[in-house]
mmCIF file of C-alpha atoms in Angstrom:
data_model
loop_
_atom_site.group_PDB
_atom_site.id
_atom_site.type_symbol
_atom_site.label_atom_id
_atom_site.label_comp_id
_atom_site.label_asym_id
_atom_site.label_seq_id
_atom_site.Cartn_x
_atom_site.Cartn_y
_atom_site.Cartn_z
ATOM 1 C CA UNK A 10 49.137 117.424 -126.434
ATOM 2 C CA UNK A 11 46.832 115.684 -123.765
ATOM 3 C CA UNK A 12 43.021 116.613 -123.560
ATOM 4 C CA UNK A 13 42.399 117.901 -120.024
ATOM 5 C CA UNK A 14 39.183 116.550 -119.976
ATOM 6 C CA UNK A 15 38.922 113.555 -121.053
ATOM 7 C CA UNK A 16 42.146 113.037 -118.864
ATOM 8 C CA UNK A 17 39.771 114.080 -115.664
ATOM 9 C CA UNK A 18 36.774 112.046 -116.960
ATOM 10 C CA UNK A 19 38.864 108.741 -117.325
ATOM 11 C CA UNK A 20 40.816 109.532 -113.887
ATOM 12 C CA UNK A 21 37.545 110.481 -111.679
ATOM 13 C CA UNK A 22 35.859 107.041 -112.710
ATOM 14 C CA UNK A 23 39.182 105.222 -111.185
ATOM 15 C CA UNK A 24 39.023 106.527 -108.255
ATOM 16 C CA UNK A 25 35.253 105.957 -108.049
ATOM 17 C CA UNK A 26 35.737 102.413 -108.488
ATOM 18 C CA UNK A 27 38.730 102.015 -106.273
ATOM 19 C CA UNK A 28 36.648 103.693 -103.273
ATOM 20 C CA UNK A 29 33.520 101.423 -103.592
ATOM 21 C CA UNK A 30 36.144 98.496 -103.596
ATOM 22 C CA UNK A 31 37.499 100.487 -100.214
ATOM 23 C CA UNK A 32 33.905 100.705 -98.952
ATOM 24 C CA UNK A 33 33.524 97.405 -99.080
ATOM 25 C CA UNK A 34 36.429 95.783 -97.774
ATOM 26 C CA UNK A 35 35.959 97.971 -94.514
ATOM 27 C CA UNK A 36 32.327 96.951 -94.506
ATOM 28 C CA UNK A 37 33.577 93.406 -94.570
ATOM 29 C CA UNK A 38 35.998 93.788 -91.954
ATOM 30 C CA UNK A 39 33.078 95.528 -89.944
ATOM 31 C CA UNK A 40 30.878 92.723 -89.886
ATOM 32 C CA UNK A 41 33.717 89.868 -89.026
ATOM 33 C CA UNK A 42 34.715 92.098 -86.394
ATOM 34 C CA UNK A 43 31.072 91.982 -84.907
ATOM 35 C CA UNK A 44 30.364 88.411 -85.198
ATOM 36 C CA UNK A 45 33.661 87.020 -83.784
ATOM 37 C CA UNK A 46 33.415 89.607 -80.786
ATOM 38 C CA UNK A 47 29.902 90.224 -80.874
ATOM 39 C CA UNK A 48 28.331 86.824 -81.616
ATOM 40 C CA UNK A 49 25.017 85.855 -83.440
ATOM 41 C CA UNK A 50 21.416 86.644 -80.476
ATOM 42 C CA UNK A 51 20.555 83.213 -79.994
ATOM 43 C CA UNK A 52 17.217 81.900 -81.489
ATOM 44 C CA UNK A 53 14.227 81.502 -78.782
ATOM 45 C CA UNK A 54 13.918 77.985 -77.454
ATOM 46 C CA UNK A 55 9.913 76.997 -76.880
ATOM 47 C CA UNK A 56 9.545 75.641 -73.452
ATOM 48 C CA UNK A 57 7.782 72.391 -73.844
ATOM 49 C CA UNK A 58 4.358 71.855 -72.165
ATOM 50 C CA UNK A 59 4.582 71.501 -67.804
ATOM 51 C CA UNK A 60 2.923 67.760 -67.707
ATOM 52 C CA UNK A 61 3.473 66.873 -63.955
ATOM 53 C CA UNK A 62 0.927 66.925 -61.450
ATOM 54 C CA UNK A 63 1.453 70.519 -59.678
ATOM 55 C CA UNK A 64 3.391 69.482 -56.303
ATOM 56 C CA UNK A 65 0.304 71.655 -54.543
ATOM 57 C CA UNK A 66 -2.724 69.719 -55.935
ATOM 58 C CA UNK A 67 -4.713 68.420 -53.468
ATOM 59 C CA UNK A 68 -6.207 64.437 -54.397
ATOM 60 C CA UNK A 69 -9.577 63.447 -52.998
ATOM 61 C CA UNK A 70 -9.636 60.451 -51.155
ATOM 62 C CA UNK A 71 -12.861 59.827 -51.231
ATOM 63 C CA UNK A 72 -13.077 60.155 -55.650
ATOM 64 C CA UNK A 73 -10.522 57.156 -55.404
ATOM 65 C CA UNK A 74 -12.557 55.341 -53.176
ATOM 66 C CA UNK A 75 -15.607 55.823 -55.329
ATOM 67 C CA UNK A 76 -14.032 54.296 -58.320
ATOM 68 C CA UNK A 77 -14.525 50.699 -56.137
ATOM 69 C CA UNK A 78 -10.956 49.966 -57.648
ATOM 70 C CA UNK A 79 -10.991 46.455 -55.821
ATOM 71 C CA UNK A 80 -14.792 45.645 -55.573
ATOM 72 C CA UNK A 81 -17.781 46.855 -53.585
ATOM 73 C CA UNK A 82 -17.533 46.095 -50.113
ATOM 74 C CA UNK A 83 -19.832 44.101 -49.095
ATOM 75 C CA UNK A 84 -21.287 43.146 -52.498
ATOM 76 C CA UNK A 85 -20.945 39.234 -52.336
ATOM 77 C CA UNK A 86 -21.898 38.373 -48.483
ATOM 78 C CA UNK A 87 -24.811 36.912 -47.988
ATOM 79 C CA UNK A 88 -27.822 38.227 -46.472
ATOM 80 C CA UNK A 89 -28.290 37.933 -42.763
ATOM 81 C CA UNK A 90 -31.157 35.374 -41.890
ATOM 82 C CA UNK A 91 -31.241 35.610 -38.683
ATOM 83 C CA UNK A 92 -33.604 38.040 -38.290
ATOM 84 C CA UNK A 93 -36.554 36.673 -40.566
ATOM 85 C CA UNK A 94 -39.457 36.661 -39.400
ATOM 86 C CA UNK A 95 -41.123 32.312 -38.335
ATOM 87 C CA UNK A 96 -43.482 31.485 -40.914
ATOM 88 C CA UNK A 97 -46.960 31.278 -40.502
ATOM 89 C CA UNK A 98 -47.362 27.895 -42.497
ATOM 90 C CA UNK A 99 -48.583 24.383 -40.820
ATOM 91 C CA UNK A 100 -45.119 23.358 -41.195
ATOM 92 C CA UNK A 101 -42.725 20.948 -38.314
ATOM 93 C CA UNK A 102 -38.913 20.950 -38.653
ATOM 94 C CA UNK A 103 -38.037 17.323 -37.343
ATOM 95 C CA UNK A 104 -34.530 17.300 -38.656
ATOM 96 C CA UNK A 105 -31.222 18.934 -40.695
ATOM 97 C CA UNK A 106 -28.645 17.935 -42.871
ATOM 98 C CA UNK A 107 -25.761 20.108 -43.079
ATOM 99 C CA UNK A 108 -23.693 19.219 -45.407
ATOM 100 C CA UNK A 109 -20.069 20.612 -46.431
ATOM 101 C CA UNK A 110 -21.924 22.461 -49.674
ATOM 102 C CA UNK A 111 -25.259 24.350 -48.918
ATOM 103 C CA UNK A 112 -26.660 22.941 -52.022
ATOM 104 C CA UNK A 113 -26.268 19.228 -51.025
ATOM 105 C CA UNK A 114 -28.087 20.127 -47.515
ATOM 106 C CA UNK A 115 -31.722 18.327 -46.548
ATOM 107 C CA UNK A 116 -34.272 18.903 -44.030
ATOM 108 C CA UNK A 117 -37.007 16.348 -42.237
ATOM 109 C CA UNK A 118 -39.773 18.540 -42.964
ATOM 110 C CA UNK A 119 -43.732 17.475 -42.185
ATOM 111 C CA UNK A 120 -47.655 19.273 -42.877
ATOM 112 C CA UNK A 121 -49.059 18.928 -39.073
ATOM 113 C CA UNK A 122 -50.058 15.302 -38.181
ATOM 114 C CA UNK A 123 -48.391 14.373 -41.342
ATOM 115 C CA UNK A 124 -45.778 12.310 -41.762
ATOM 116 C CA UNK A 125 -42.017 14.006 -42.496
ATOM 117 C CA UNK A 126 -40.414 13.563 -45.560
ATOM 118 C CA UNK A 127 -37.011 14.374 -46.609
ATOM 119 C CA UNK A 128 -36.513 17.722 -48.665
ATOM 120 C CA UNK A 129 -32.894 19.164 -50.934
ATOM 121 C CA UNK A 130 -32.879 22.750 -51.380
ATOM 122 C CA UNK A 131 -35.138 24.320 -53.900
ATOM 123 C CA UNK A 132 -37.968 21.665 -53.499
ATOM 124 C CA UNK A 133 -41.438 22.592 -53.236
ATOM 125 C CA UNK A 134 -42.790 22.094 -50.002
ATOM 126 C CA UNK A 135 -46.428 21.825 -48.950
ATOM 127 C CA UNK A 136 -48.008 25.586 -48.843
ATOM 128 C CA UNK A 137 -46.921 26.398 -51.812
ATOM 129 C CA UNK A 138 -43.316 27.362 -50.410
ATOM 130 C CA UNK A 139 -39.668 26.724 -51.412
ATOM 131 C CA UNK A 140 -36.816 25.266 -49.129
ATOM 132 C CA UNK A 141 -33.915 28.203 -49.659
ATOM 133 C CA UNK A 142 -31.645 27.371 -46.768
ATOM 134 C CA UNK A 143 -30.611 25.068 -44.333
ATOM 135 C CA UNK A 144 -28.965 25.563 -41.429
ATOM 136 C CA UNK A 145 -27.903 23.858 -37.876
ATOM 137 C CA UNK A 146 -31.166 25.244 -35.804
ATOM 138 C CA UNK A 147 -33.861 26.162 -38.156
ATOM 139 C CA UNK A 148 -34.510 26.603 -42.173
ATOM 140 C CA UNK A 149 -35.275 29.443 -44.720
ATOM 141 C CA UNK A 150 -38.141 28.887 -47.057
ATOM 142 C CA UNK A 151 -39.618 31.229 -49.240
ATOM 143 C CA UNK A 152 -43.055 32.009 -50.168
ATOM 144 C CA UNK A 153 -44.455 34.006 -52.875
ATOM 145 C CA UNK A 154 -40.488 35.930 -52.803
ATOM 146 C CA UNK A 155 -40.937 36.639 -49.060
ATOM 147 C CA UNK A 156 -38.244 34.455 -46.959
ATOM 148 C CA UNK A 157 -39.048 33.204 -43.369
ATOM 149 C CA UNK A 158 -37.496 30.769 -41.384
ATOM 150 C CA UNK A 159 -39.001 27.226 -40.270
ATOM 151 C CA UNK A 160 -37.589 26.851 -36.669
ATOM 152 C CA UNK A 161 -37.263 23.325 -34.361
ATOM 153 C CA UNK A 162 -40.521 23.792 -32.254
ATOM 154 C CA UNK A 163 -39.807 24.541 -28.734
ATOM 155 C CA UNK A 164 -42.603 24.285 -26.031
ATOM 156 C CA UNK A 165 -42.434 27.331 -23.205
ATOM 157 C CA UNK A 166 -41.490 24.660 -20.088
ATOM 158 C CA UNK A 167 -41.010 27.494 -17.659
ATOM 159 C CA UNK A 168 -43.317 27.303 -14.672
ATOM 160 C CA UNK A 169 -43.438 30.118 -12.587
ATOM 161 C CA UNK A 170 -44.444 30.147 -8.670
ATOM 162 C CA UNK A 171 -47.970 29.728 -7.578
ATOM 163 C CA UNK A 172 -49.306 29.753 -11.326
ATOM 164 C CA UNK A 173 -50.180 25.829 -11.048
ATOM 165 C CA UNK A 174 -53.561 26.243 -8.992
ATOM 166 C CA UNK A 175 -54.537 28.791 -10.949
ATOM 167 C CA UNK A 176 -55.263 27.324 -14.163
ATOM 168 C CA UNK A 177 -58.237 28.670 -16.213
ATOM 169 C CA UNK A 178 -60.867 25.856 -18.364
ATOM 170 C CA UNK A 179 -58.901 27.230 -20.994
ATOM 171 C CA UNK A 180 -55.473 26.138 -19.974
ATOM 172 C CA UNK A 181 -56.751 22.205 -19.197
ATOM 173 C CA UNK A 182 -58.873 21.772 -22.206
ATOM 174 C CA UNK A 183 -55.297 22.705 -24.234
ATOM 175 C CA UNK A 184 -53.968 20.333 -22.051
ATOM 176 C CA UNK A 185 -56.160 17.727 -23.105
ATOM 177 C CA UNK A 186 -56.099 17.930 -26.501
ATOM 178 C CA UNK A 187 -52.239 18.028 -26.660
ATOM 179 C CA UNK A 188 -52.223 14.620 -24.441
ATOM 180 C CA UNK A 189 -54.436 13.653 -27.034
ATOM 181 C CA UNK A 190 -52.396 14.875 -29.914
ATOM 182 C CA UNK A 191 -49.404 13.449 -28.432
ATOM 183 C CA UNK A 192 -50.735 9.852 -27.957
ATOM 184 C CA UNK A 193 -51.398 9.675 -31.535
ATOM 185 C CA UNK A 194 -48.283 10.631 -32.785
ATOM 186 C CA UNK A 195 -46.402 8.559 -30.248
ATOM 187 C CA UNK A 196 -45.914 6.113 -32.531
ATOM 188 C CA UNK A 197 -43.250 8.209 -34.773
ATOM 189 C CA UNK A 198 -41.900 9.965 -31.890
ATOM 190 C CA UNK A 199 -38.340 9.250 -32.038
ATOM 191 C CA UNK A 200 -38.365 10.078 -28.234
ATOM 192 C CA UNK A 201 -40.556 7.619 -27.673
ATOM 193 C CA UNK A 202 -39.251 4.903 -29.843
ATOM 194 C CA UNK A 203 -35.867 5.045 -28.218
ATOM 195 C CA UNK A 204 -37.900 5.003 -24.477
ATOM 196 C CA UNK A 205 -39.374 1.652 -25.712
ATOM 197 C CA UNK A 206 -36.365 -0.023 -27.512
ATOM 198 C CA UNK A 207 -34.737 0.915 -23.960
ATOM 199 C CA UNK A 208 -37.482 -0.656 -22.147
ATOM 200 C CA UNK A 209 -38.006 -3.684 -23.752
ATOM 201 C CA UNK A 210 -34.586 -4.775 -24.606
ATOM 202 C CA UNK A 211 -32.739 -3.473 -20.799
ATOM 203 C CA UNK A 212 -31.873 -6.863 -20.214
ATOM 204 C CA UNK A 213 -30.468 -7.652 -23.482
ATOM 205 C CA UNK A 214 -28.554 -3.890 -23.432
ATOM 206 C CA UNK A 215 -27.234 -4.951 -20.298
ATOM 207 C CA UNK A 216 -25.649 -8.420 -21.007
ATOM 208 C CA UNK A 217 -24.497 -8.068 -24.804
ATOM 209 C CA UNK A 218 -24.724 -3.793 -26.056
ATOM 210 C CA UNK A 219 -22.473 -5.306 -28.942
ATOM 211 C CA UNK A 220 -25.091 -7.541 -29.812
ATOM 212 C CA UNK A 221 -27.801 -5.390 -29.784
ATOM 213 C CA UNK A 222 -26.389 -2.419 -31.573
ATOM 214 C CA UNK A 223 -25.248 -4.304 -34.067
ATOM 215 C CA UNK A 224 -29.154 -6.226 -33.799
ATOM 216 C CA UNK A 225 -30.297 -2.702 -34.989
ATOM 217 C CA UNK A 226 -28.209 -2.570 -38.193
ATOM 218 C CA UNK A 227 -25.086 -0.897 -36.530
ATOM 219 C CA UNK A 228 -21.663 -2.302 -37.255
ATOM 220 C CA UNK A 229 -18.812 -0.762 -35.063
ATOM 221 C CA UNK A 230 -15.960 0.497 -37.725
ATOM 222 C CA UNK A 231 -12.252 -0.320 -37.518
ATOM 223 C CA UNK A 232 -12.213 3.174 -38.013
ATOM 224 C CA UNK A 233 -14.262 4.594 -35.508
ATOM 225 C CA UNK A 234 -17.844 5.340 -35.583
ATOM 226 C CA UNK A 235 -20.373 2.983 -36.550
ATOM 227 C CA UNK A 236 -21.611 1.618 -39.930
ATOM 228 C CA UNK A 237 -25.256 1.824 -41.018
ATOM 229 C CA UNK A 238 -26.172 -1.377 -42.707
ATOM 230 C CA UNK A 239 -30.399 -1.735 -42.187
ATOM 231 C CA UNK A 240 -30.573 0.769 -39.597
ATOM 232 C CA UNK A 241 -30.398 3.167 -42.354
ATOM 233 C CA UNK A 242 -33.430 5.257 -43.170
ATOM 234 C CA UNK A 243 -33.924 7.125 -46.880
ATOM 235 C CA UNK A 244 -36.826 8.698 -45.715
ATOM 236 C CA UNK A 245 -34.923 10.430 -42.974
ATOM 237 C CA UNK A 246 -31.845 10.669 -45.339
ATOM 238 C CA UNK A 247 -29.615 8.012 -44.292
ATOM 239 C CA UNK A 248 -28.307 5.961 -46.756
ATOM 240 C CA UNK A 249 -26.548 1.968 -46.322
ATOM 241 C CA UNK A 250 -23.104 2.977 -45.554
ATOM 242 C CA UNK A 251 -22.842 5.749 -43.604
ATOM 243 C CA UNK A 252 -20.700 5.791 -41.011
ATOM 244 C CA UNK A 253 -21.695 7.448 -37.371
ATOM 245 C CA UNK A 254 -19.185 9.172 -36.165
ATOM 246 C CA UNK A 255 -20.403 11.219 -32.559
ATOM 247 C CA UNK A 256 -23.375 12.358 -31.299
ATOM 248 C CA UNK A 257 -24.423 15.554 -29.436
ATOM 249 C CA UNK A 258 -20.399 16.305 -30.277
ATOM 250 C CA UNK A 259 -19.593 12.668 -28.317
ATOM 251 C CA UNK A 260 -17.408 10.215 -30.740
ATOM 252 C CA UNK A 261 -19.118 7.000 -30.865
ATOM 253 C CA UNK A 262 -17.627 2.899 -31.388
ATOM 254 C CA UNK A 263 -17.771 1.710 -28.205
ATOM 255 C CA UNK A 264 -21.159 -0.128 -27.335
ATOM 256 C CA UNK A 265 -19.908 -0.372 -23.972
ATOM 257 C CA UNK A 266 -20.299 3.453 -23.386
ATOM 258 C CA UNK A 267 -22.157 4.416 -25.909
ATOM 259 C CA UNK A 268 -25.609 3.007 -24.329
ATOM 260 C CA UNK A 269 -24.814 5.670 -21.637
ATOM 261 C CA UNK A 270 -25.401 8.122 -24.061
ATOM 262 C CA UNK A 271 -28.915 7.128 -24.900
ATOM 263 C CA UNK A 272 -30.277 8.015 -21.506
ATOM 264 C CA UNK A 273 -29.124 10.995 -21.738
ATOM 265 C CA UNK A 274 -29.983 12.447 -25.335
ATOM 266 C CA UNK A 275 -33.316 10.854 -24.251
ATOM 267 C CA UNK A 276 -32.903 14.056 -21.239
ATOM 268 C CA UNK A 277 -32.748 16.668 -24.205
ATOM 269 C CA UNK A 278 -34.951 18.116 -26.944
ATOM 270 C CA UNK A 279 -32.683 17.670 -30.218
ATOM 271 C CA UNK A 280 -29.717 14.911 -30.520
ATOM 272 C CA UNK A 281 -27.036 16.468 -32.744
ATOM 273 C CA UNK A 282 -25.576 13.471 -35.568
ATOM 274 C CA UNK A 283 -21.979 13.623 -37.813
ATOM 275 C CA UNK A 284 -22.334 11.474 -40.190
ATOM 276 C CA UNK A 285 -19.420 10.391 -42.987
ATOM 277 C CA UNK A 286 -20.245 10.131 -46.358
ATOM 278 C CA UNK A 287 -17.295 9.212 -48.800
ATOM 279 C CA UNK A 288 -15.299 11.909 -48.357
ATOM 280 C CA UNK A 289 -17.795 14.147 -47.125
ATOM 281 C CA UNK A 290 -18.668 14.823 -43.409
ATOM 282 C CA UNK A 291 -22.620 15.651 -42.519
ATOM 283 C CA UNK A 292 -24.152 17.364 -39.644
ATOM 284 C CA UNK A 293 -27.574 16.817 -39.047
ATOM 285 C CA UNK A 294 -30.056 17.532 -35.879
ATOM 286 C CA UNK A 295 -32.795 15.724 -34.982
ATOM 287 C CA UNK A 296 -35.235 17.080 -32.885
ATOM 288 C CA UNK A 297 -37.106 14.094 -30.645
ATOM 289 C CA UNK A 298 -40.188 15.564 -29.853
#
């Protein structure tokens, strides 16, 4: 005989079992169903950080030109000197060697009614000054930091109408004592030492000029110019071997001309000399009063 109970106990606990089993296969079948169809929400993707310059920003020129990126303007060029004022020391500029480097330049430089002698850059001169620079028509020294220039001296020769009669005690006495001045330093005038060479050897000029230049130390050069042998002076900063190329601009060699040119430097104020030196060409003026 079967027990109805237990029968119903053991049967109910079957079909328990069987209908999770069911549960979960359709639960299964639910989810596959979703994520073939369906598919999984993609993950957020962090957008990396915008580095480029926004296309909008405006760049200051004149930043960028601040920043000097290829050197102060300006910065290295040297200052005008031009515009210095003429010192107020008893210095004369008789004469100027330019040479190719500003540091190898010299300059005929004299105390008044003193004889010149020949100066390099950054030597003392008299008056407690410094020679700084040396140019073609005048000199910068300093003194005590303050830079002037030292200048060829050039006499006012304009004469106006109807100012000749009217001369004041003054004016004549000046006059006097500059004839006076001027006789004494005749001797070292270079002016006046060419007038006299002139005068005393015209005949001699006249019949040999190869003779007599080369009398006076000059040696005409296969290569143009002429040689200095004894004519050469250290005190005025030629040296035994220098070869004379031109003067006032002129190329010189030819004795035959060339003693036309004497007369007429002897018409000016300055004579302007190129020199050659080794390898190194040298410019120098040489004022003749």
């Amino acid at each position: 005989m079967v027990d109805i109970p237990r029968f119903l106990t053991h049967r109910v606990s079957h079909v328990v079992a069987l209908a999770g089993v069911v549960l979960g296969l359709v639960a299964t079948l639910y989810w596959t169903f979703l994520f073939f169809t369906v598919g999984p929400e993609p993950l957020p993707v962090e957008a990396p950080p915008d580095t480029a310059t926004p296309r909008g920003a405006d760049i200051s020129i004149d930043r960028i030109a601040a920043m000097h990126l290829f050197g102060e303007p300006g910065s290295d060029a040297a200052p005008r000197t031009e515009t210095l004022n003429e010192t107020k020391l008893s210095l004369v500029l008789h004469g100027v060697f330019v040479a190719d480097k500003a540091d190898a330049s010299t300059a005929l430089i004299s105390q008044r009614r003193n004889n010149p002698k020949l100066y390099a850059v950054a030597d003392r001169l008299p008056g407690s000054a410094r020679l700084e620079e040396v140019y073609r028509d005048r000199v910068v020294v300093s003194r005590g930091g303050v830079r002037e220039n030292l200048s060829f001296k050039r006499e006012d020769q304009i004469i106006r109408p109807g100012t000749g009669a009217r001369r004041s005690n003054a004016d004549r006495a000046e006059s006097s004592s500059r004839r006076q001045t001027a006789s004494s330093a005749a001797k070292r005038n270079p002016r006046s030492l060419i007038a006299r060479t002139l005068a005393k050897h015209r005949d001699e000029i006249d019949r040999d000029p190869r003779k007599f230049i080369e009398s006076l130390g000059l040696t005409p050069s296969e290569r143009g110019g002429y040689v200095l042998g004894t004519f050469a002076d250290n005190d005025a900063g030629l040296e035994p071997g220098d070869r004379l190329l031109s003067l006032n601009g002129r190329p010189v060699g030819n004795p035959e001309q060339d003693r036309h040119q004497l007369e007429q430097i002897l018409a000016g104020r300055s004579v302007e000399i190129q020199l050659q030196r080794g390898e190194q060409r040298i410019k120098f003026s040489l004022s003749l009063d």
